mmCIF file of C-alpha atoms in Angstrom:
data_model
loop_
_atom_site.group_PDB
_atom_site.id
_atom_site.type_symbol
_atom_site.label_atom_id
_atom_site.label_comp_id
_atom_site.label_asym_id
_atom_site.label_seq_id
_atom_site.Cartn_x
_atom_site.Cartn_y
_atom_site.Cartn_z
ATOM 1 C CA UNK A 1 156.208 30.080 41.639
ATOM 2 C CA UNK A 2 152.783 31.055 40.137
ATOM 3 C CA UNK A 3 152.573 33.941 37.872
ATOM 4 C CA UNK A 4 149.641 35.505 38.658
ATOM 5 C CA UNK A 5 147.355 36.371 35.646
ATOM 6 C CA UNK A 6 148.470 40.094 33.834
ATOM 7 C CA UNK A 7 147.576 43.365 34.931
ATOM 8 C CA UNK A 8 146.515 45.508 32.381
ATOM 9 C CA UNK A 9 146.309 48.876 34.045
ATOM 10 C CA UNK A 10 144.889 50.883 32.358
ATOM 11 C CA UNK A 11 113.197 51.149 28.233
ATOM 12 C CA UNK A 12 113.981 54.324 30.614
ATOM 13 C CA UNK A 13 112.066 54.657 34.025
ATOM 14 C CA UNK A 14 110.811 57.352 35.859
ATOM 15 C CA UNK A 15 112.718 58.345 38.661
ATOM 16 C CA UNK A 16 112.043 57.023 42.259
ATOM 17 C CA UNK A 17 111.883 54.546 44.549
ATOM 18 C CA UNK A 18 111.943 50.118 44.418
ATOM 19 C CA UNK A 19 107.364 50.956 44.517
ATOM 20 C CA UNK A 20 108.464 51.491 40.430
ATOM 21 C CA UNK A 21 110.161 48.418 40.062
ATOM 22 C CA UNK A 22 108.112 45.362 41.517
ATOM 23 C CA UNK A 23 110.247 42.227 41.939
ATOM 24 C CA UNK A 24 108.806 38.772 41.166
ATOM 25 C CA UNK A 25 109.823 36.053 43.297
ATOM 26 C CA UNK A 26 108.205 33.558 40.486
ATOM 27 C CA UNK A 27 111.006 34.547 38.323
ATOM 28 C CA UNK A 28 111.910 31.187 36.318
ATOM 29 C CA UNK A 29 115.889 31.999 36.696
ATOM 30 C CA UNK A 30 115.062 33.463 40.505
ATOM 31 C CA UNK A 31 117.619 30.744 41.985
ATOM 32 C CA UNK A 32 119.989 30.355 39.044
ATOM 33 C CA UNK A 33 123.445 30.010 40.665
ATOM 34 C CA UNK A 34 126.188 32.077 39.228
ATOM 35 C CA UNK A 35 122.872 35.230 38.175
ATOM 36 C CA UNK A 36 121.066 35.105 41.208
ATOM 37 C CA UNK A 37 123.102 33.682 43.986
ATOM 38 C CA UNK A 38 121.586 32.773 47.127
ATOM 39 C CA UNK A 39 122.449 33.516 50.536
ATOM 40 C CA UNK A 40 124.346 29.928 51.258
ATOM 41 C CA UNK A 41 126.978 30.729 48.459
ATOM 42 C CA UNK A 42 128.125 33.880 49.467
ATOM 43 C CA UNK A 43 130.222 32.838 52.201
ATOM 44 C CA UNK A 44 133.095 31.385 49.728
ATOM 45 C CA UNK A 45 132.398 35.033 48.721
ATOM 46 C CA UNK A 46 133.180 36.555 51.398
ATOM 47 C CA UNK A 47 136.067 34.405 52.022
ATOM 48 C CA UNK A 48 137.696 35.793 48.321
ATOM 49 C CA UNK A 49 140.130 37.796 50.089
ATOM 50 C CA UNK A 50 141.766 39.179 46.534
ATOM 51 C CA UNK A 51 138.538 40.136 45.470
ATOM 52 C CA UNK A 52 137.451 42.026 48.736
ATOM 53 C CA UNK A 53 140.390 43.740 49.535
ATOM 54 C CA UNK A 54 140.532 44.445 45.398
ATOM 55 C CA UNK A 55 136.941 46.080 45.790
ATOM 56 C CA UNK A 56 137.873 47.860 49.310
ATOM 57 C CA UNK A 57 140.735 49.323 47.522
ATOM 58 C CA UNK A 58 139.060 50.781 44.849
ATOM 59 C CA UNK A 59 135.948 51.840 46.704
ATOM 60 C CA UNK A 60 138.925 53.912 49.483
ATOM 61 C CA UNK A 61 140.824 55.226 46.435
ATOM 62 C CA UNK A 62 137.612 56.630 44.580
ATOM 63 C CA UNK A 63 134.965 57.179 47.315
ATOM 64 C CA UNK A 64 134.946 60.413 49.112
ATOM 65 C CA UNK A 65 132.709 61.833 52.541
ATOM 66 C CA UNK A 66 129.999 62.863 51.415
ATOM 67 C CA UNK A 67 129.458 60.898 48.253
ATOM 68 C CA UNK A 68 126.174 59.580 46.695
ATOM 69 C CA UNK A 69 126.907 55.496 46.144
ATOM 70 C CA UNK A 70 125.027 53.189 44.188
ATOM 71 C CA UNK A 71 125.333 49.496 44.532
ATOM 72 C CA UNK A 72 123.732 47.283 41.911
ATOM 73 C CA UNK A 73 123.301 43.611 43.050
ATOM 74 C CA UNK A 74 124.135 43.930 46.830
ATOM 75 C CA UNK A 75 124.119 41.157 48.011
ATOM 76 C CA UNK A 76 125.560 40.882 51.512
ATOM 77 C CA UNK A 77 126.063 44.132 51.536
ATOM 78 C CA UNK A 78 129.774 43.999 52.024
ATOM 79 C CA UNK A 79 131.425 46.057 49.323
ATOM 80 C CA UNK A 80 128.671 49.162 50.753
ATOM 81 C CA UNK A 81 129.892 48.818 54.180
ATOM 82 C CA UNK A 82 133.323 49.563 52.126
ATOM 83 C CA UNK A 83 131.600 53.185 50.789
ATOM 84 C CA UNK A 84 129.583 53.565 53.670
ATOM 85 C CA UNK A 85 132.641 53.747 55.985
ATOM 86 C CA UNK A 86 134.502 56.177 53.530
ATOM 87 C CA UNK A 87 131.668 58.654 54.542
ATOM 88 C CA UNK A 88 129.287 58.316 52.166
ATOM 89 C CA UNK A 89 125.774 57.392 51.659
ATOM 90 C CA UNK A 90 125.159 54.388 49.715
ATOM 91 C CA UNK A 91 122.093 52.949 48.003
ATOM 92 C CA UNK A 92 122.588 49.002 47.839
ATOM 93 C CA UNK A 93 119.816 47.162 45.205
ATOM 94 C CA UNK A 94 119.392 44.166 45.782
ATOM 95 C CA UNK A 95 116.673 41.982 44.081
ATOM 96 C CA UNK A 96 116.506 38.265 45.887
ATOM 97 C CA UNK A 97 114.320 39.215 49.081
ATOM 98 C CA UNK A 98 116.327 36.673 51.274
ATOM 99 C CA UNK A 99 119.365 38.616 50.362
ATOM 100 C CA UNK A 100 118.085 41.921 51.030
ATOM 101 C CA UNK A 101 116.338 40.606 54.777
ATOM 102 C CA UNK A 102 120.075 39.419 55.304
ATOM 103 C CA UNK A 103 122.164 42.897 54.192
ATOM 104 C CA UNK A 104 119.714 44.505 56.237
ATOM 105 C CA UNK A 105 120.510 42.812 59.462
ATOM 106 C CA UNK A 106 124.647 42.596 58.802
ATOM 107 C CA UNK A 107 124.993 46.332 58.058
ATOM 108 C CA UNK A 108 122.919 46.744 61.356
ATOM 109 C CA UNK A 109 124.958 44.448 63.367
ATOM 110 C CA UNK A 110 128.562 46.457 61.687
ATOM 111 C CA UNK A 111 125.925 49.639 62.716
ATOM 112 C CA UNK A 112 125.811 51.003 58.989
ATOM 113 C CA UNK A 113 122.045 50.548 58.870
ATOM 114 C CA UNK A 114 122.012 54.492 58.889
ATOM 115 C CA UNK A 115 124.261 54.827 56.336
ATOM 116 C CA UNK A 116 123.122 52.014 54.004
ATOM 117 C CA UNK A 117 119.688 52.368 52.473
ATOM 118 C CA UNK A 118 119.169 48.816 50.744
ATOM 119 C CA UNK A 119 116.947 48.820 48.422
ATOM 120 C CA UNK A 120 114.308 45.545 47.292
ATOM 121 C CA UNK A 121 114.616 46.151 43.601
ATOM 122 C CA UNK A 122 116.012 45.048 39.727
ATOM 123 C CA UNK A 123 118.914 46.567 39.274
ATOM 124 C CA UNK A 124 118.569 46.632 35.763
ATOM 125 C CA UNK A 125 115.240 48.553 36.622
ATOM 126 C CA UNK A 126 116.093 50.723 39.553
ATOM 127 C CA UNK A 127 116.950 54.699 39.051
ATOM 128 C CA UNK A 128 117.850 56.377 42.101
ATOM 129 C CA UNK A 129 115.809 59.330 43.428
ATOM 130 C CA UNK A 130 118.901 62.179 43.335
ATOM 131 C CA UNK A 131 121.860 61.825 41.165
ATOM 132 C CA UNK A 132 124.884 59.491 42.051
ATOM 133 C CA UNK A 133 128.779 59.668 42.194
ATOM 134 C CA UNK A 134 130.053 56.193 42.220
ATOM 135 C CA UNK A 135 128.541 52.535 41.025
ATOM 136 C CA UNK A 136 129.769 49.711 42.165
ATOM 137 C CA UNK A 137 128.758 46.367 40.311
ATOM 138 C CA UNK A 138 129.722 43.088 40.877
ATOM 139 C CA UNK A 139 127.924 40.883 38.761
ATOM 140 C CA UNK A 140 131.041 39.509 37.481
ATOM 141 C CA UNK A 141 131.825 36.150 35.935
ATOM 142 C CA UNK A 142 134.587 35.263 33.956
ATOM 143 C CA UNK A 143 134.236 36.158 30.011
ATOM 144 C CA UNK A 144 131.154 38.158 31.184
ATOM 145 C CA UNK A 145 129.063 35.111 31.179
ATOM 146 C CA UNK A 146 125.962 33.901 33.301
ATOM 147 C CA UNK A 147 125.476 37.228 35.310
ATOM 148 C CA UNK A 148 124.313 39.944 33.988
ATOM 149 C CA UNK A 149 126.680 42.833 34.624
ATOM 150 C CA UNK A 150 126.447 43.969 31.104
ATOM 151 C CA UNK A 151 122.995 43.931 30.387
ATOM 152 C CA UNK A 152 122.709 45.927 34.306
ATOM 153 C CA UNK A 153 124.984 48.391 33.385
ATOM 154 C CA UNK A 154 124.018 49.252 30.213
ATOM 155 C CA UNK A 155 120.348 49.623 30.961
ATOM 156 C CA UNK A 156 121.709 51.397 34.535
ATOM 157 C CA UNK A 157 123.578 54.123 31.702
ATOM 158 C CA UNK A 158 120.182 54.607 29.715
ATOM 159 C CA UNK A 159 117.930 55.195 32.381
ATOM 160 C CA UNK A 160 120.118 57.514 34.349
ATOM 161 C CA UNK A 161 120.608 59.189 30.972
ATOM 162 C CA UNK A 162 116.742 59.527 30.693
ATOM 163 C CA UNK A 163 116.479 60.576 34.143
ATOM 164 C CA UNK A 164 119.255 62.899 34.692
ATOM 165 C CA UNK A 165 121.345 65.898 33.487
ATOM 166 C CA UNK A 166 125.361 65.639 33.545
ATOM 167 C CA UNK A 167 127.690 63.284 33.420
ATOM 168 C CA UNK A 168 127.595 59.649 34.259
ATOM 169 C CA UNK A 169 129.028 58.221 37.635
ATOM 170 C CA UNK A 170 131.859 56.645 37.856
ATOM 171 C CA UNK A 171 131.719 52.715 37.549
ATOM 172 C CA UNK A 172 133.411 50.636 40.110
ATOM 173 C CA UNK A 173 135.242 48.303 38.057
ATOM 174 C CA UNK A 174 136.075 50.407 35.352
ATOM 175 C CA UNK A 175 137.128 48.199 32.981
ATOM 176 C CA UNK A 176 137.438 44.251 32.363
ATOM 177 C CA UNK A 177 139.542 42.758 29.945
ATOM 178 C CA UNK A 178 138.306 39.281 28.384
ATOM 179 C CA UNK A 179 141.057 36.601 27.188
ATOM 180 C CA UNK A 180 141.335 33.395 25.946
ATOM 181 C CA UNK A 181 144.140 31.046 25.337
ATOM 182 C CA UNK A 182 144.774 27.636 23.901
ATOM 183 C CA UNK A 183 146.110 24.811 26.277
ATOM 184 C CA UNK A 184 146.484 21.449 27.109
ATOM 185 C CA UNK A 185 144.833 20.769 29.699
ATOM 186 C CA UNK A 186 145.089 17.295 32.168
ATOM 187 C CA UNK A 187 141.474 15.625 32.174
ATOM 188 C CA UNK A 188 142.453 12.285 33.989
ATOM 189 C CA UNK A 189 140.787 11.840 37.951
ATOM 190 C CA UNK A 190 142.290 8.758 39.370
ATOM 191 C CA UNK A 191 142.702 7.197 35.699
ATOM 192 C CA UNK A 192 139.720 7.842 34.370
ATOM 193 C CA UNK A 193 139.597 10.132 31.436
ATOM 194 C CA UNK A 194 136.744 12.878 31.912
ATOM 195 C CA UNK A 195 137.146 16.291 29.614
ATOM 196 C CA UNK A 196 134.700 18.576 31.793
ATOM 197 C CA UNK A 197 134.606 22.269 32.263
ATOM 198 C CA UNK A 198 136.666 23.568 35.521
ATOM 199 C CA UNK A 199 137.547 26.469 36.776
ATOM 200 C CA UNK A 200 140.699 27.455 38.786
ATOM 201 C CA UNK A 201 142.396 29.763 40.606
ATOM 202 C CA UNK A 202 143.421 32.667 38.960
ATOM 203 C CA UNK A 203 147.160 32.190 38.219
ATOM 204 C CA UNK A 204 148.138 30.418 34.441
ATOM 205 C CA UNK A 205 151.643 28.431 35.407
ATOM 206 C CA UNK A 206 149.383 25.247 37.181
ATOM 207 C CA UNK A 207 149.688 22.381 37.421
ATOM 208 C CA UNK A 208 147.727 20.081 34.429
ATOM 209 C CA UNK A 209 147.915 22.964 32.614
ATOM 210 C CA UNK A 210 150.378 23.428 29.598
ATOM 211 C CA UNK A 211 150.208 27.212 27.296
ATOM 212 C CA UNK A 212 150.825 26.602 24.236
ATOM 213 C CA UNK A 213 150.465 30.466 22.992
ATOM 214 C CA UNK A 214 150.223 33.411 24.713
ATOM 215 C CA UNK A 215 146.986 34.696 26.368
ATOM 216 C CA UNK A 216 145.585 37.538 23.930
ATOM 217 C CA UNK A 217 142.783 39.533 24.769
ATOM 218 C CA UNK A 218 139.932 39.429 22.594
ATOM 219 C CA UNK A 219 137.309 42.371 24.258
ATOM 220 C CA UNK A 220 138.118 45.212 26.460
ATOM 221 C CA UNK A 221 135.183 46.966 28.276
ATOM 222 C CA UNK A 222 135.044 49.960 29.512
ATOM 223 C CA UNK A 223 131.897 50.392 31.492
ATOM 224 C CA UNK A 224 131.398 54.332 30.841
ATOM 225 C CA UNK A 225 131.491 53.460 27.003
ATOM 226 C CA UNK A 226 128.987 50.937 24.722
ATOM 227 C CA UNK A 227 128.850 47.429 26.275
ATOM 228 C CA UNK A 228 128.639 44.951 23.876
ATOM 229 C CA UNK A 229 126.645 42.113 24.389
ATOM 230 C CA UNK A 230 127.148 39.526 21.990
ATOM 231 C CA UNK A 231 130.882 37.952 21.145
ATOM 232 C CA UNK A 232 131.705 36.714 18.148
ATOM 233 C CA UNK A 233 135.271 35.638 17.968
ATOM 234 C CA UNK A 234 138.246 34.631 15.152
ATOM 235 C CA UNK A 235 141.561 35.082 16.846
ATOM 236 C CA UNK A 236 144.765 34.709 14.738
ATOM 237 C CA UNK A 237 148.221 33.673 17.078
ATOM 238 C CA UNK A 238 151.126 31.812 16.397
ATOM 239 C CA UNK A 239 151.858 28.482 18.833
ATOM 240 C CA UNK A 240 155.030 29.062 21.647
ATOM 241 C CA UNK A 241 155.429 25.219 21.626
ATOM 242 C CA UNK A 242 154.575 21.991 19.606
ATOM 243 C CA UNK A 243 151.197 19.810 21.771
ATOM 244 C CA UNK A 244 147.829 19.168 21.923
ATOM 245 C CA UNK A 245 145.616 21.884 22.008
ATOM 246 C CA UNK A 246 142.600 19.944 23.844
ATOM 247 C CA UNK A 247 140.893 23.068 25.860
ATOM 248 C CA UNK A 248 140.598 27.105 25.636
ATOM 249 C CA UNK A 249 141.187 28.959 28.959
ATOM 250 C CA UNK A 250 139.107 31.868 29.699
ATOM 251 C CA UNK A 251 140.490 34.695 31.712
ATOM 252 C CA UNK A 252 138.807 37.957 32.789
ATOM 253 C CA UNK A 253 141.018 40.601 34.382
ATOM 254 C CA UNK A 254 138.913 43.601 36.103
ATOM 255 C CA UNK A 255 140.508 46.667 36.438
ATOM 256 C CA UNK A 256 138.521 48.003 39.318
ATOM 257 C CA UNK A 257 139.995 51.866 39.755
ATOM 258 C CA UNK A 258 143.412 53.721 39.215
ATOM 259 C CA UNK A 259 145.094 55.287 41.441
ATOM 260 C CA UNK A 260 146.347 58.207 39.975
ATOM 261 C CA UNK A 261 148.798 59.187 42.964
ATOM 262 C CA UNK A 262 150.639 55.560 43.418
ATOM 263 C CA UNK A 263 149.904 55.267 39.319
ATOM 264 C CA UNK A 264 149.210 52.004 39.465
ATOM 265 C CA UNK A 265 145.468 49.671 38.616
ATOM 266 C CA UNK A 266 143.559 47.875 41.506
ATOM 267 C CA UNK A 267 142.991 45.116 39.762
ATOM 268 C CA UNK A 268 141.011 41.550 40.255
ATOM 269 C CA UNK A 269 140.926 38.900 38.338
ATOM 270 C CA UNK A 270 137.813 35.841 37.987
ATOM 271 C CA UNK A 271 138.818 32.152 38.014
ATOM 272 C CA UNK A 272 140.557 31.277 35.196
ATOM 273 C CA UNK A 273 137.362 29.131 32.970
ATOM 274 C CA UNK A 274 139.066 26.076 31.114
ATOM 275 C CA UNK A 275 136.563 24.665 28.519
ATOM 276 C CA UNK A 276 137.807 21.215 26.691
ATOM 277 C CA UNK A 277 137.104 20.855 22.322
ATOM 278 C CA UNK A 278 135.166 18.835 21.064
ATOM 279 C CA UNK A 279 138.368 17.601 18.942
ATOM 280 C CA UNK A 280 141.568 18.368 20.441
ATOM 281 C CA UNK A 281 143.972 19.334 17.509
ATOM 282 C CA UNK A 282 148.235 18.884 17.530
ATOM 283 C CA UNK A 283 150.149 22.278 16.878
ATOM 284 C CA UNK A 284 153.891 22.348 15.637
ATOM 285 C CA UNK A 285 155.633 24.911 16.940
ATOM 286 C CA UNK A 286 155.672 28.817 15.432
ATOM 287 C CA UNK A 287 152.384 27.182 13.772
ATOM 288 C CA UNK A 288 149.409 30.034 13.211
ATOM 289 C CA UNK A 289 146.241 28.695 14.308
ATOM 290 C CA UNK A 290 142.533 30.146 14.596
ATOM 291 C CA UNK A 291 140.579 30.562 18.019
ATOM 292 C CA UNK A 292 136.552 30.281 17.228
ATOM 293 C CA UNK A 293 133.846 31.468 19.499
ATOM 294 C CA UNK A 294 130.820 33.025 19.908
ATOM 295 C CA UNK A 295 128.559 33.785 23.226
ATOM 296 C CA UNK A 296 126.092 36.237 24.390
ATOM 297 C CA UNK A 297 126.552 38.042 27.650
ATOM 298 C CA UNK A 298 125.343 36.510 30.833
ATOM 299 C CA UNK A 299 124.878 33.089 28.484
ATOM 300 C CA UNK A 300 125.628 30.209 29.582
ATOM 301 C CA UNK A 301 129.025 28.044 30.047
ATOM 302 C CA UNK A 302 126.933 25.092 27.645
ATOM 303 C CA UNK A 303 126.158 27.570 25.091
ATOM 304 C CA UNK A 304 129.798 28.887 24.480
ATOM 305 C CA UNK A 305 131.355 25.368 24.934
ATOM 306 C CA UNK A 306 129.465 24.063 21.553
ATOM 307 C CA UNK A 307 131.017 27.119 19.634
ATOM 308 C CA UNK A 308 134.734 26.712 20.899
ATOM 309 C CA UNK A 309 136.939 25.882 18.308
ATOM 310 C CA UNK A 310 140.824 25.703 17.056
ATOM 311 C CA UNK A 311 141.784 25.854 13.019
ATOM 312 C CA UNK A 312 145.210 25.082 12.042
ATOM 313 C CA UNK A 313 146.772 27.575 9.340
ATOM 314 C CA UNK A 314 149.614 26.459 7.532
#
């Protein structure tokens, strides 16, 4: 039986309208998949049943009637119907224009069009006209790379900041917890010996896959605090077994809300991100070894690949 992966519960703008932040459809990373993702993807989106019911039961735990709801990066519009149906009224930027022609006509069809405004905007750029209870962002790829929910976020925090009195909104997820993990991972296809990145399911006992030390968490954001952006990583653990350590797996576990009167996380996890070395390494058993890293947030897969590493101790 699979064991699923860990929950671990738990410059400034003016304020206005998407006139303040113009969009640029000549953008040179417009149509990068995995930061800007066009229309034809999200349906394997919308298919993620974990992560949408994850997201609709965070967004029916938190959101109240009433409510003020932000959504940065909208794209179908799916997790706003979520808020809008709670009772409140929701904002929902979305920057690719196809995207925001398409939310447009699915929240009329579901008839949330008067309840959804969606706005043609940057999220990093956009500040809402009045102040907000609730974002919801989910620009979320595993170890926090390729998208850009960090970099939205934390410009999203200084803005509003600049803009507003008070508090800050509450962030739907609240927190994600990044991991890594050495392993051995199977790279034949049909006899032919190919180490490539891959990405699987989110569950660690699989198939081709063999742990060789425990999964350890090497970041933990919390959204309301200071988002790093840049990773630079030397984690110490001991080896469970004797192998090959050929390939670091990646998990990111998001804990999206907490509900305080079942005390227990919503959490949702990304695809588990399985990256090979560029010289696998044997391990004896109770041996300490060295994980070696470094990334920026919202870089690329390539980028942290070159950097991955595993020293020996003895």
């Amino acid at each position: 039986m699979n064991r699923p992966a860990p929950l671990v519960p738990s410059p400034a703008a003016p304020a206005g309208s998407a006139s303040q932040n113009p969009v640029s459809a000549a953008d040179s990373d417009e149509h990068l998949l995995g930061q800007y993702i066009p229309l034809l993807y999200h349906y394997n989106m919308l298919q993620d049943a974990d992560r949408v019911q994850a997201f609709q039961a965070a967004i029916n735990t938190v959101v109240q009637p009433g409510m003020h709801v932000l959504e940065l990066g909208g794209g179908t519009g799916i997790l706003s119907s979520f808020a809008a149906r709670r009772g409140a009224r929701v904002t929902c930027v979305e920057r690719l224009p196809a995207l925001v022609e398409a939310s447009r006509g699915f929240l009329a069809d579901n008839g949330l069009d008067d309840r959804v405004t969606v706005v043609h905007a940057d999220a990093a750029r956009y500040v809402p006209d009045s102040p907000v209870d609730v974002v919801v962002c989910e620009m979320l790829h595993v170890a926090l790379l390729r998208e850009k929910q960090a970099q939205v976020i934390r410009a999203f925090k200084q803005n509003y900041r600049s803009a507003f009195d008070g508090a800050l909104p509450t962030f739907i997820p609240e927190v994600s917890i990044l991991m890594a993990q050495p392993v051995h991972q199977c790279f034949d296809f049909a006899g032919y010996h190919a180490p490539v990145p891959s990405f699987h399911a989110p569950v660690l006992e699989r198939e081709g896959t063999a742990e060789l030390a425990a999964l350890s968490a090497y970041a933990n954001i919390d959204y309301a605090e200071t988002i790093p952006l840049d990773f630079a990583v030397a984690m110490r653990m001991k080896a469970d077994v004797a192998g090959q350590i050929n390939a670091l797996r990646f998990v990111t576990q998001n804990v999206l809300a907490v509900d305080m009167q079942k005390q227990q996380a919503i959490t949702w996890a990304n695809q588990c991100m399985v990256l090979p070395l560029a010289t696998p390494i044997s391990i004896d058993k109770d041996q300490n070894m060295v994980l070696r890293f470094a990334y920026g947030a919202g870089g690329t897969v390539e980028d942290l690949q070159q950097t991955v590493a595993v020293e020996t101790l003895a």
